[in-house]
Short mmCIF file of C-alpha atoms and ligand atoms in Angstrom, two decimals:
data_model
loop_
_atom_site.label_atom_id
_atom_site.label_comp_id
_atom_site.label_asym_id
_atom_site.label_seq_id
_atom_site.Cartn_x
_atom_site.Cartn_y
_atom_site.Cartn_z
CA MET A 23 -9.34 7.89 33.38
CA TYR A 24 -5.02 9.03 32.23
CA ASN A 25 -3.03 6.73 31.48
CA ARG A 26 0.68 7.60 32.47
CA ARG A 27 2.55 5.45 30.51
CA GLU A 28 4.91 7.14 28.01
CA THR A 29 5.71 3.65 25.86
CA LYS A 30 2.65 2.47 23.40
CA TYR A 31 1.08 -1.20 24.85
CA PRO A 32 3.75 -3.36 22.45
CA MET A 33 2.04 -5.07 19.64
CA PRO A 34 1.71 -9.50 20.00
CA VAL A 35 3.49 -10.29 17.28
CA GLN A 36 4.40 -14.16 15.71
CA ASP A 37 8.42 -14.67 16.68
CA PRO A 38 10.50 -14.15 14.56
CA LEU A 39 12.34 -17.30 13.99
CA VAL A 40 9.04 -18.25 14.01
CA ARG A 41 7.29 -16.03 11.11
CA ASN A 42 10.08 -16.15 8.49
CA HIS A 43 8.98 -19.66 7.80
CA ASN A 44 5.16 -18.80 7.48
CA PHE A 45 2.91 -16.47 5.06
CA LYS A 46 0.67 -16.06 7.97
CA GLU A 47 0.46 -12.00 9.19
CA VAL A 48 3.11 -11.01 11.76
CA ALA A 49 1.40 -8.38 14.35
CA LEU A 50 -1.56 -10.49 16.26
CA GLY A 51 -3.66 -7.04 16.95
CA TYR A 52 -4.07 -5.87 20.93
CA ASP A 53 -7.38 -7.48 22.84
CA ALA A 54 -9.78 -5.49 24.40
CA GLU A 55 -8.27 -4.57 27.74
CA THR A 56 -5.08 -4.08 25.83
CA ALA A 57 -6.61 -1.57 23.79
CA VAL A 58 -8.53 0.43 26.00
CA CYS A 59 -5.15 1.09 28.18
CA GLU A 60 -4.32 2.07 24.92
CA ALA A 61 -6.50 4.66 24.55
CA GLU A 62 -6.46 5.40 28.25
CA ARG A 63 -2.47 7.50 27.01
CA CYS A 64 -4.77 9.94 24.49
CA LEU A 65 -5.06 13.29 26.04
CA SER A 66 -8.03 14.40 23.93
CA CYS A 67 -6.46 17.85 22.94
CA LYS A 68 -8.66 20.30 21.98
CA ASN A 69 -6.26 21.46 18.88
CA ARG A 70 -6.81 17.77 17.83
CA PRO A 71 -2.90 17.74 16.10
CA CYS A 72 -3.04 14.42 14.99
CA VAL A 73 -6.18 15.22 13.39
CA LYS A 74 -3.81 17.00 11.32
CA GLY A 75 -1.33 14.73 10.48
CA CYS A 76 -4.57 12.32 8.97
CA PRO A 77 -4.53 12.70 5.04
CA VAL A 78 -8.56 12.22 5.22
CA SER A 79 -8.84 13.53 8.59
CA VAL A 80 -10.43 11.11 10.90
CA ALA A 81 -11.89 12.01 13.94
CA ILE A 82 -9.14 10.34 16.05
CA PRO A 83 -9.14 11.96 19.90
CA GLU A 84 -13.46 10.98 19.48
CA PHE A 85 -13.18 7.17 18.19
CA ILE A 86 -10.21 6.24 20.82
CA ALA A 87 -12.20 8.33 23.24
CA LYS A 88 -15.12 5.17 22.54
CA ILE A 89 -12.30 2.82 23.08
CA ALA A 90 -11.78 3.75 26.35
CA GLU A 91 -15.28 4.04 27.17
CA GLY A 92 -15.84 0.22 26.05
CA ASP A 93 -17.83 1.46 23.26
CA PHE A 94 -15.61 -0.40 20.47
CA GLU A 95 -18.56 -0.39 17.71
CA ALA A 96 -18.98 3.57 18.43
CA ALA A 97 -15.27 4.24 17.61
CA TYR A 98 -15.56 1.98 14.15
CA ARG A 99 -18.66 4.22 13.13
CA ILE A 100 -16.22 7.46 14.01
CA ILE A 101 -13.60 6.08 11.89
CA SER A 102 -15.63 4.67 8.51
CA GLU A 103 -17.24 8.18 8.60
CA SER A 104 -13.53 9.30 7.24
CA SER A 105 -11.65 6.00 6.23
CA SER A 106 -13.29 3.08 3.82
CA LEU A 107 -10.72 0.79 4.76
CA PRO A 108 -10.53 1.25 8.62
CA ALA A 109 -9.20 -2.34 8.69
CA VAL A 110 -6.33 -1.96 6.10
CA CYS A 111 -5.53 1.01 6.75
CA GLY A 112 -5.16 0.51 10.24
CA ARG A 113 -2.29 -2.41 8.83
CA VAL A 114 -0.85 -0.23 6.02
CA CYS A 115 -0.76 3.52 6.85
CA PRO A 116 2.60 5.14 7.93
CA GLN A 117 0.78 6.29 10.49
CA GLU A 118 4.40 7.44 11.50
CA ARG A 119 4.26 10.27 9.29
CA GLN A 120 1.38 11.18 9.70
CA CYS A 121 -1.10 10.90 12.94
CA GLU A 122 1.42 9.73 14.79
CA GLY A 123 4.09 12.57 13.67
CA ASN A 124 1.89 14.99 15.31
CA CYS A 125 0.35 13.22 18.59
CA ILE A 126 1.15 15.37 21.39
CA ARG A 127 2.23 12.61 23.44
CA GLY A 128 5.21 12.20 21.06
CA ILE A 129 6.80 14.82 22.03
CA LYS A 130 8.11 13.00 25.80
CA GLY A 131 7.51 9.70 24.87
CA GLU A 132 5.85 7.18 22.38
CA PRO A 133 2.70 8.99 20.71
CA VAL A 134 -0.69 6.87 21.08
CA ALA A 135 -0.81 3.90 18.24
CA ILE A 136 -3.23 5.66 16.76
CA GLY A 137 -2.86 3.00 13.87
CA ARG A 138 -3.37 0.06 16.13
CA LEU A 139 -6.72 1.48 17.70
CA GLU A 140 -7.66 1.68 14.39
CA ARG A 141 -7.14 -1.66 13.28
CA PHE A 142 -8.58 -3.01 16.92
CA ALA A 143 -11.60 -1.22 16.20
CA ALA A 144 -12.27 -2.27 12.92
CA ASP A 145 -11.74 -5.71 13.31
CA MET A 146 -13.86 -5.78 16.68
CA HIS A 147 -16.57 -4.00 14.20
CA TYR A 148 -16.39 -7.07 11.84
CA ALA A 149 -16.10 -10.15 14.25
CA GLY A 150 -20.10 -9.11 14.38
CA ALA A 151 -21.11 -7.17 11.57
CA GLY A 152 -24.02 -8.21 10.82
CA ALA A 153 -25.75 -8.53 6.42
CA ILE A 154 -25.14 -5.57 4.53
CA GLU A 155 -28.08 -3.34 3.04
CA ARG A 156 -28.51 -2.64 -0.28
CA PRO A 157 -29.38 0.82 -1.29
CA ILE A 158 -32.29 2.24 -3.40
CA SER A 159 -31.02 2.15 -6.77
CA ASN A 160 -31.32 5.53 -8.43
CA GLY A 161 -31.01 4.47 -12.15
CA HIS A 162 -27.69 6.10 -12.46
CA ARG A 163 -25.35 4.47 -13.53
CA VAL A 164 -20.96 4.64 -13.66
CA ALA A 165 -17.97 3.21 -14.44
CA VAL A 166 -15.29 2.54 -12.33
CA VAL A 167 -11.75 1.84 -13.71
CA GLY A 168 -8.98 -0.53 -11.60
CA SER A 169 -10.26 -2.11 -7.91
CA GLY A 170 -7.57 -0.82 -5.95
CA PRO A 171 -8.35 1.98 -2.95
CA ALA A 172 -8.90 4.33 -5.08
CA GLY A 173 -11.24 2.15 -6.56
CA LEU A 174 -13.29 0.54 -4.11
CA ALA A 175 -13.68 3.63 -2.37
CA CYS A 176 -15.39 5.57 -4.99
CA ALA A 177 -17.79 2.91 -5.47
CA GLY A 178 -18.27 2.09 -2.82
CA ASP A 179 -19.66 5.62 -2.15
CA LEU A 180 -21.69 6.11 -5.10
CA ALA A 181 -23.29 2.71 -3.89
CA LYS A 182 -24.50 4.05 -0.62
CA MET A 183 -25.62 6.91 -2.85
CA GLY A 184 -28.07 4.52 -4.49
CA TYR A 185 -25.80 4.39 -7.98
CA ASP A 186 -25.99 1.43 -10.31
CA VAL A 187 -21.84 0.59 -10.33
CA THR A 188 -19.78 -1.32 -12.42
CA VAL A 189 -15.89 -1.83 -11.55
CA PHE A 190 -13.75 -2.89 -14.77
CA GLU A 191 -10.69 -5.20 -13.60
CA ALA A 192 -7.70 -6.41 -15.79
CA LEU A 193 -6.76 -9.01 -13.13
CA HIS A 194 -8.66 -12.01 -12.08
CA ALA A 195 -8.92 -10.98 -8.33
CA ALA A 196 -10.38 -7.18 -7.42
CA GLY A 197 -7.76 -5.17 -4.77
CA GLY A 198 -5.28 -3.43 -6.39
CA VAL A 199 -2.10 -3.62 -4.84
CA LEU A 200 -3.94 -4.44 -1.08
CA SER A 201 -4.78 -8.25 -3.27
CA TYR A 202 -0.80 -8.74 -5.14
CA GLY A 203 1.36 -6.39 -3.90
CA ILE A 204 0.91 -6.43 -0.71
CA PRO A 205 1.60 -9.21 1.16
CA GLU A 206 -0.66 -11.73 3.05
CA PHE A 207 2.09 -11.31 6.16
CA ARG A 208 0.27 -7.53 6.38
CA LEU A 209 -1.93 -7.37 4.83
CA PRO A 210 -4.25 -10.94 5.05
CA LYS A 211 -6.28 -11.40 2.08
CA GLU A 212 -9.77 -12.34 3.73
CA ILE A 213 -9.56 -8.37 4.67
CA VAL A 214 -9.65 -6.95 1.60
CA LYS A 215 -12.06 -9.99 -0.03
CA ARG A 216 -14.23 -8.94 2.48
CA GLU A 217 -14.08 -4.98 1.86
CA VAL A 218 -14.47 -6.15 -2.49
CA GLU A 219 -17.92 -8.52 -1.41
CA ASN A 220 -19.87 -5.93 1.15
CA LEU A 221 -19.11 -3.94 -2.62
CA ILE A 222 -21.12 -6.76 -4.17
CA ALA A 223 -23.74 -7.52 -1.12
CA MET A 224 -24.27 -3.25 -1.97
CA GLY A 225 -25.01 -4.14 -5.29
CA VAL A 226 -21.87 -2.99 -7.01
CA LYS A 227 -20.97 -5.25 -10.00
CA LEU A 228 -17.58 -6.47 -10.97
CA CYS A 229 -16.20 -7.29 -14.30
CA THR A 230 -12.84 -9.33 -13.90
CA ASP A 231 -10.42 -9.68 -16.66
CA SER A 232 -11.78 -6.60 -18.27
CA VAL A 233 -8.76 -4.70 -18.95
CA ILE A 234 -9.56 -0.96 -20.21
CA GLY A 235 -8.58 0.08 -23.39
CA ARG A 236 -8.47 -3.29 -25.07
CA LEU A 237 -11.69 -4.83 -24.40
CA TYR A 238 -13.68 -1.10 -24.24
CA SER A 239 -11.83 2.53 -25.03
CA VAL A 240 -12.63 4.53 -22.10
CA GLU A 241 -15.21 6.82 -24.74
CA GLU A 242 -16.89 3.15 -25.60
CA LEU A 243 -18.26 3.04 -21.48
CA ARG A 244 -19.65 6.20 -22.30
CA THR A 245 -21.25 6.03 -25.65
CA GLU A 246 -21.93 2.45 -26.24
CA LEU A 247 -22.40 1.06 -22.67
CA GLY A 248 -23.76 4.30 -21.68
CA PHE A 249 -22.77 5.01 -18.49
CA GLU A 250 -22.67 8.66 -17.56
CA ALA A 251 -19.19 9.24 -15.89
CA VAL A 252 -16.37 6.98 -15.68
CA PHE A 253 -13.50 6.72 -12.85
CA LEU A 254 -10.22 5.86 -13.47
CA GLY A 255 -8.13 4.29 -10.96
CA THR A 256 -5.89 2.42 -12.85
CA GLY A 257 -2.85 2.91 -10.50
CA ALA A 258 0.77 3.20 -11.10
CA GLY A 259 1.53 -0.98 -11.91
CA LEU A 260 4.25 -0.65 -14.36
CA PRO A 261 8.00 -1.32 -13.08
CA ARG A 262 11.00 0.94 -13.50
CA PHE A 263 14.04 -0.57 -13.89
CA LEU A 264 17.95 0.29 -13.21
CA GLY A 265 18.48 0.51 -17.78
CA ILE A 266 22.35 -1.30 -16.69
CA ARG A 267 23.64 -4.45 -17.98
CA GLY A 268 22.13 -7.49 -16.80
CA GLU A 269 18.39 -6.46 -16.92
CA ASN A 270 17.33 -9.30 -18.86
CA LEU A 271 19.30 -12.47 -17.13
CA LYS A 272 17.43 -15.06 -15.64
CA GLY A 273 16.42 -15.05 -12.67
CA VAL A 274 15.80 -11.02 -12.31
CA PHE A 275 12.62 -9.74 -11.24
CA SER A 276 10.96 -6.67 -11.17
CA ALA A 277 9.10 -6.56 -7.57
CA ASN A 278 5.87 -6.26 -8.96
CA GLU A 279 6.20 -9.52 -10.70
CA TYR A 280 7.79 -11.80 -8.10
CA LEU A 281 5.32 -10.38 -5.10
CA THR A 282 1.99 -11.33 -7.80
CA ARG A 283 3.61 -14.36 -8.42
CA ALA A 284 3.64 -14.69 -4.11
CA ASN A 285 0.64 -12.91 -3.40
CA LEU A 286 -1.90 -13.27 -5.43
CA MET A 287 -1.38 -16.46 -7.69
CA ARG A 288 -0.35 -18.07 -3.99
CA ALA A 289 3.04 -19.50 -5.70
CA TYR A 290 4.27 -20.95 -1.90
CA GLU A 291 1.64 -22.65 -1.59
CA GLU A 292 2.88 -26.20 -2.25
CA ASP A 293 -0.74 -26.67 -4.38
CA SER A 294 -0.29 -23.23 -6.71
CA GLU A 295 -0.13 -24.02 -10.47
CA THR A 296 2.02 -20.22 -10.27
CA PRO A 297 6.24 -21.08 -10.38
CA ILE A 298 8.24 -18.67 -8.25
CA TYR A 299 11.53 -19.05 -8.30
CA HIS A 300 13.03 -20.87 -5.40
CA ALA A 301 16.46 -19.13 -5.09
CA LYS A 302 19.38 -19.25 -2.16
CA ARG A 303 20.87 -16.03 -2.34
CA VAL A 304 18.66 -13.47 -3.26
CA ALA A 305 19.45 -9.45 -3.50
CA VAL A 306 16.86 -6.82 -3.63
CA LEU A 307 17.79 -3.44 -5.47
CA GLY A 308 15.59 -0.22 -3.66
CA GLY A 309 14.73 1.14 0.07
CA GLY A 310 10.95 1.55 0.28
CA ASN A 311 8.07 -0.60 1.81
CA VAL A 312 7.89 -2.60 -2.07
CA ALA A 313 11.34 -4.21 -1.18
CA MET A 314 10.91 -4.60 2.19
CA ASP A 315 7.09 -6.74 0.86
CA ALA A 316 10.14 -8.35 -1.49
CA ALA A 317 12.56 -9.43 0.70
CA ARG A 318 10.37 -10.81 3.27
CA THR A 319 8.66 -12.89 0.99
CA ALA A 320 11.80 -14.29 -0.53
CA LYS A 321 13.35 -14.89 2.97
CA ARG A 322 9.78 -16.83 3.95
CA LEU A 323 10.65 -19.05 0.89
CA GLY A 324 14.19 -19.76 2.29
CA ALA A 325 16.87 -17.48 0.82
CA GLU A 326 20.22 -15.51 2.36
CA VAL A 327 18.20 -11.96 1.40
CA THR A 328 20.42 -8.73 1.03
CA ILE A 329 18.33 -5.60 0.98
CA VAL A 330 21.30 -2.80 -1.62
CA TYR A 331 20.17 0.43 -1.70
CA ARG A 332 22.35 3.53 -2.27
CA ARG A 333 22.00 6.11 0.38
CA GLY A 334 22.21 5.14 4.52
CA MET A 335 19.77 4.62 7.01
CA GLU A 336 18.11 7.96 7.37
CA GLU A 337 17.18 7.87 3.84
CA LEU A 338 15.87 4.23 3.75
CA PRO A 339 11.91 5.64 2.02
CA ALA A 340 10.51 2.34 4.05
CA ARG A 341 7.87 2.20 6.98
CA LYS A 342 9.96 2.15 10.36
CA GLU A 343 8.67 -0.40 11.73
CA GLU A 344 8.70 -2.46 8.04
CA ILE A 345 12.78 -2.45 8.33
CA LEU A 346 12.74 -3.50 11.80
CA HIS A 347 10.57 -6.52 11.32
CA ALA A 348 12.46 -7.39 7.84
CA ARG A 349 16.04 -7.48 10.28
CA GLU A 350 14.49 -9.91 12.89
CA GLU A 351 13.94 -11.98 10.63
CA GLY A 352 16.80 -11.88 8.87
CA VAL A 353 17.14 -9.89 5.97
CA GLU A 354 20.31 -8.08 5.68
CA LEU A 355 20.89 -4.54 5.04
CA ARG A 356 23.67 -3.20 2.29
CA LEU A 357 23.18 0.61 2.71
CA LEU A 358 25.29 3.04 0.69
CA THR A 359 25.79 0.69 -2.01
CA ASN A 360 24.71 1.08 -5.21
CA PRO A 361 24.37 -2.05 -8.23
CA VAL A 362 26.08 -1.14 -11.51
CA GLU A 363 25.67 -4.21 -13.15
CA LEU A 364 24.70 -7.60 -13.32
CA LEU A 365 26.51 -11.02 -14.15
CA GLY A 366 25.50 -13.85 -15.28
CA ASP A 367 26.52 -17.54 -16.03
CA ALA A 368 28.00 -19.59 -19.08
CA GLU A 369 23.55 -20.62 -18.68
CA GLY A 370 21.99 -16.96 -18.96
CA ASN A 371 21.26 -16.74 -15.39
CA VAL A 372 22.02 -13.88 -12.96
CA CYS A 373 24.52 -14.90 -10.38
CA ALA A 374 25.98 -12.20 -8.83
CA VAL A 375 25.69 -8.09 -8.85
CA GLU A 376 29.17 -5.71 -9.06
CA CYS A 377 28.41 -2.58 -6.56
CA VAL A 378 29.98 0.30 -5.57
CA GLU A 379 30.26 1.31 -1.87
CA MET A 380 28.23 4.84 -1.89
CA GLU A 381 29.50 8.32 0.85
CA LEU A 382 26.77 11.28 1.35
CA GLY A 383 27.51 14.53 -0.60
CA ALA A 384 26.08 17.51 -0.69
CA PRO A 385 21.75 17.76 -0.85
CA ASP A 386 20.33 17.22 -4.00
CA GLU A 387 17.22 18.63 -5.61
CA SER A 388 14.65 16.75 -2.48
CA GLY A 389 16.64 17.71 0.19
CA ARG A 390 18.55 14.15 0.69
CA ARG A 391 21.94 14.23 0.79
CA ARG A 392 23.33 12.70 -2.95
CA PRO A 393 25.40 9.42 -2.33
CA VAL A 394 28.82 10.14 -4.84
CA LYS A 395 30.67 6.69 -5.56
CA LYS A 396 33.48 5.96 -3.01
CA VAL A 397 36.74 5.21 -5.65
CA GLY A 398 37.78 1.89 -6.00
CA SER A 399 34.97 0.24 -3.95
CA GLU A 400 33.85 -2.41 -6.40
CA PHE A 401 32.76 -5.54 -5.09
CA ARG A 402 30.24 -8.53 -6.17
CA LEU A 403 27.88 -9.41 -4.28
CA GLU A 404 26.97 -13.64 -5.47
CA ALA A 405 23.13 -13.57 -5.74
CA ASP A 406 20.88 -16.57 -8.36
CA CYS A 407 18.44 -14.17 -7.79
CA VAL A 408 17.92 -10.01 -7.76
CA ILE A 409 14.60 -8.56 -7.50
CA LEU A 410 14.35 -4.80 -8.48
CA ALA A 411 12.08 -2.77 -6.41
CA LEU A 412 12.95 0.47 -7.66
CA GLY A 413 9.06 2.14 -7.47
CA THR A 414 6.67 2.21 -10.79
CA SER A 415 4.22 4.45 -12.93
CA PRO A 416 1.28 4.22 -14.50
CA ASN A 417 0.25 2.16 -16.89
CA PRO A 418 0.09 3.83 -20.77
CA LEU A 419 -2.35 2.01 -21.99
CA LEU A 420 -5.22 4.65 -21.18
CA GLN A 421 -3.20 7.39 -22.61
CA ARG A 422 -2.45 5.52 -25.61
CA THR A 423 -6.38 4.96 -26.65
CA THR A 424 -8.37 7.55 -25.01
CA ALA A 425 -8.19 10.86 -27.08
CA GLY A 426 -8.20 13.86 -25.46
CA LEU A 427 -6.91 12.12 -22.29
CA GLU A 428 -4.31 14.88 -20.77
CA THR A 429 -1.25 12.80 -18.36
CA LYS A 430 1.99 14.19 -16.99
CA PRO A 431 5.21 13.58 -17.84
CA HIS A 432 5.80 10.66 -16.51
CA GLY A 433 2.57 8.89 -17.57
CA GLU A 434 0.26 10.38 -14.36
CA ILE A 435 -3.37 11.40 -15.76
CA SER A 436 -3.79 15.65 -14.99
CA ALA A 437 -6.76 15.80 -12.26
CA ASP A 438 -7.74 18.58 -9.82
CA GLY A 439 -8.27 18.07 -6.90
CA ASP A 440 -12.18 16.32 -7.19
CA GLY A 441 -10.28 13.75 -9.58
CA LYS A 442 -12.07 16.21 -12.72
CA THR A 443 -9.90 15.12 -15.82
CA SER A 444 -10.01 16.75 -19.47
CA LEU A 445 -12.40 14.92 -20.52
CA GLU A 446 -16.49 15.60 -19.41
CA GLY A 447 -17.45 13.03 -16.96
CA VAL A 448 -14.21 11.38 -16.75
CA PHE A 449 -12.23 11.30 -13.57
CA ALA A 450 -9.65 9.82 -12.26
CA GLY A 451 -7.68 9.34 -8.34
CA GLY A 452 -5.28 7.60 -6.73
CA ASP A 453 -1.74 6.41 -7.95
CA ALA A 454 -2.74 7.04 -11.52
CA VAL A 455 -2.81 10.65 -10.44
CA THR A 456 -0.23 11.06 -7.75
CA GLY A 457 2.34 8.16 -9.30
CA SER A 458 2.34 5.99 -6.95
CA ALA A 459 2.00 6.98 -2.91
CA THR A 460 0.09 5.53 -0.66
CA VAL A 461 -3.41 3.62 0.58
CA ILE A 462 -4.92 6.30 2.06
CA LEU A 463 -4.13 9.19 -0.46
CA ALA A 464 -6.22 6.82 -2.86
CA MET A 465 -8.86 6.11 -0.74
CA GLY A 466 -9.43 10.02 -0.39
CA ALA A 467 -8.71 10.45 -3.66
CA GLY A 468 -11.38 7.83 -4.70
CA ARG A 469 -14.34 9.58 -1.69
CA ARG A 470 -13.92 12.61 -3.61
CA ALA A 471 -14.31 11.92 -6.91
CA ALA A 472 -17.53 10.00 -5.94
CA ARG A 473 -18.70 13.20 -4.57
CA ALA A 474 -17.68 15.26 -7.73
CA ILE A 475 -19.56 12.00 -9.81
CA ASP A 476 -22.79 12.83 -8.16
CA ALA A 477 -22.37 16.42 -8.34
CA TYR A 478 -21.55 15.92 -11.71
CA ILE A 479 -24.51 13.21 -12.64
CA SER A 480 -27.05 15.62 -10.21
CA SER A 481 -26.17 18.92 -12.54
CA ALA A 482 -26.66 17.01 -15.47
CA HIS A 483 -30.57 16.40 -14.64
CA ARG A 484 -31.59 19.06 -12.94
P1 LIG B 1717 -3.95 0.10 -7.43
O1 LIG B 1717 -3.54 -0.09 -5.56
O2 LIG B 1717 -2.81 0.08 -8.15
O3 LIG B 1717 -4.79 -0.42 -8.09
C1 LIG B 1717 -5.27 -0.10 -9.41
C2 LIG B 1717 -6.11 -1.67 -10.11
O4 LIG B 1717 -6.31 -0.95 -11.77
C3 LIG B 1717 -5.38 -2.84 -10.28
O5 LIG B 1717 -6.59 -3.87 -10.11
C4 LIG B 1717 -4.52 -2.67 -11.59
O6 LIG B 1717 -5.24 -4.24 -12.11
C5 LIG B 1717 -5.87 -2.00 -12.24
N1 LIG B 1717 -5.83 -1.65 -13.61
C6 LIG B 1717 -5.02 -0.64 -14.51
N2 LIG B 1717 -5.13 -0.84 -15.70
C7 LIG B 1717 -6.46 -1.40 -15.74
C8 LIG B 1717 -7.10 -0.79 -16.66
N3 LIG B 1717 -6.60 -0.35 -18.36
N4 LIG B 1717 -8.72 -2.14 -17.23
C9 LIG B 1717 -8.77 -2.42 -15.64
N5 LIG B 1717 -8.13 -2.37 -14.51
C10 LIG B 1717 -6.93 -1.71 -14.70
N6 LIG B 1717 0.85 2.55 0.69
C11 LIG B 1717 0.15 1.99 2.36
O7 LIG B 1717 0.00 3.09 2.31
N7 LIG B 1717 1.41 1.74 3.21
C12 LIG B 1717 1.80 0.71 2.68
O8 LIG B 1717 2.49 -0.47 3.60
C13 LIG B 1717 2.03 0.12 1.15
N8 LIG B 1717 2.89 -0.83 0.75
C14 LIG B 1717 2.94 -1.79 -0.46
C15 LIG B 1717 3.75 -1.99 -1.21
C16 LIG B 1717 3.45 -2.65 -2.15
C17 LIG B 1717 4.15 -4.22 -2.67
C18 LIG B 1717 3.56 -1.75 -2.95
C19 LIG B 1717 3.39 -1.56 -4.65
C20 LIG B 1717 2.78 -0.66 -2.82
C21 LIG B 1717 2.75 0.03 -1.41
N9 LIG B 1717 1.69 0.52 -1.05
C22 LIG B 1717 1.58 1.20 0.67
C23 LIG B 1717 1.23 1.64 -2.12
C24 LIG B 1717 -0.53 1.91 -2.22
O9 LIG B 1717 -0.61 0.51 -2.17
C25 LIG B 1717 -1.20 2.07 -3.11
O10 LIG B 1717 -0.67 3.57 -3.38
C26 LIG B 1717 -1.88 2.09 -3.60
O11 LIG B 1717 -2.85 0.47 -3.65
C27 LIG B 1717 -2.72 3.06 -4.62
O12 LIG B 1717 -4.22 2.31 -5.05
P2 LIG B 1717 -4.81 3.24 -6.76
O13 LIG B 1717 -6.44 2.63 -6.01
O14 LIG B 1717 -4.91 3.99 -6.82
O15 LIG B 1717 -3.85 2.25 -7.82
FE1 LIG B 1718 -4.81 11.60 22.05
FE2 LIG B 1718 -1.98 12.31 20.86
FE3 LIG B 1718 -4.53 13.41 19.54
FE4 LIG B 1718 -3.82 14.37 21.60
S1 LIG B 1718 -2.60 14.54 19.80
S2 LIG B 1718 -5.18 13.93 21.00
S3 LIG B 1718 -2.74 12.78 22.35
S4 LIG B 1718 -3.71 11.23 20.07
#
């Protein structure tokens, strides 16, 4: 049955003025009836344009058809052939630029809500999931460094093939950005915990508080600990700064530090041992998902929040839905505004951001119109906390401690499409290779590397 409705079935959400005081998930998910109605909007297009927009080629029309038939478990099985983290990707993927951006239904109305349907299928599966089976061991050992989406996907696929996998994670909890970066109100940590517990149930060993490059070098993992291959999924967690005056003042944070305190250390809870800065006026510098997450977190901690971004609305890199949610929750946007200095009081606390207004000039090398300064437009934005969300790069530790590991000028590890690096038996993928990107790209890279590692170890034993 084909549903002619032109718009997506709305996602039930918490009321903005309630949710901006709590950390519970904003989007509440479709019920079965709504999911079936939404699935019936799909035209089952023969040339499958939506699949072409998906970085891991999920069989979208096929899984949606199963939801329309009411066979939700079959829908989940189809998605999991291509994606290891459907409950996560259904929540955080930029679908509007990927599958939904290519959907034929989007030409005359709104695209099919592919992400919401993916989340629905995954949530239904987990609600009724039984015990995980432990695969039969093939006796070969692989080390995975980093437990973000790239590492989790690589470890999961290798474990399913029978490999004895050990994941080394620098932090005290697994999940990478899914645990320490993306806030609870967008991605409940229970979902990440369940993915990690599933890996452990499959026999994957998890060593937290283990910084590779300090505890063991990559070479020692191979020579002393006897791992036949190593996957580096260490992400891009090193924050960038603007290099302007005042960045060392008290009350100035990188978004990574601010979000790690709030998410991983749950500093917003009353009994948390981790302190967090309770400010009255917060300025967040940047315009990506990280800036939105930091701003919405600060809002929930009781502050008035302003996002300062040097380009216009069209150029804001954050997902449209996140911008909408942030604005609904009362976050202010100060667009076409560039921070030039952070100002402090006599005690060294930040008290304002000196800004200048911008206007858009000719396109730059990225194709976006270059912002240029409006003469005489300087002004001060009062702020007792400033959060810098200006992008991140890979941490240089592995590069410095691993002889022969080739990297690019900004520190990303050089690897081919299968994740092979310049070192024999060492593979890499995710943000550590691409620089800051997306969950689905990291997950896809982890899965491709798992296949390449299997081929590498298998060929050595032929
Ligand atoms: P990471 O997730 O960074 O994981 C790397 C892991 O390696 C970390 O746990 C780190 O502690 C560990 N590690 C690092 N060095 C070592 C070492 N030497 N030894 C041991 N362990 C080490 N993407 C989306 O698709 N949608 C979104 O909505 C979205 N929102 C985001 C919001 C925020 C706040 C941030 C920061 C990112 C967001 N992203 C989003 C980007 C996305 O999360 C990343 O692209 C993705 O997590 C990269 O996965 P990864 O596995 O490569 O690295
Ligand atoms: Fe369905 Fe849209 Fe994909 Fe066509 S493009 S098969 S309508 S999801």
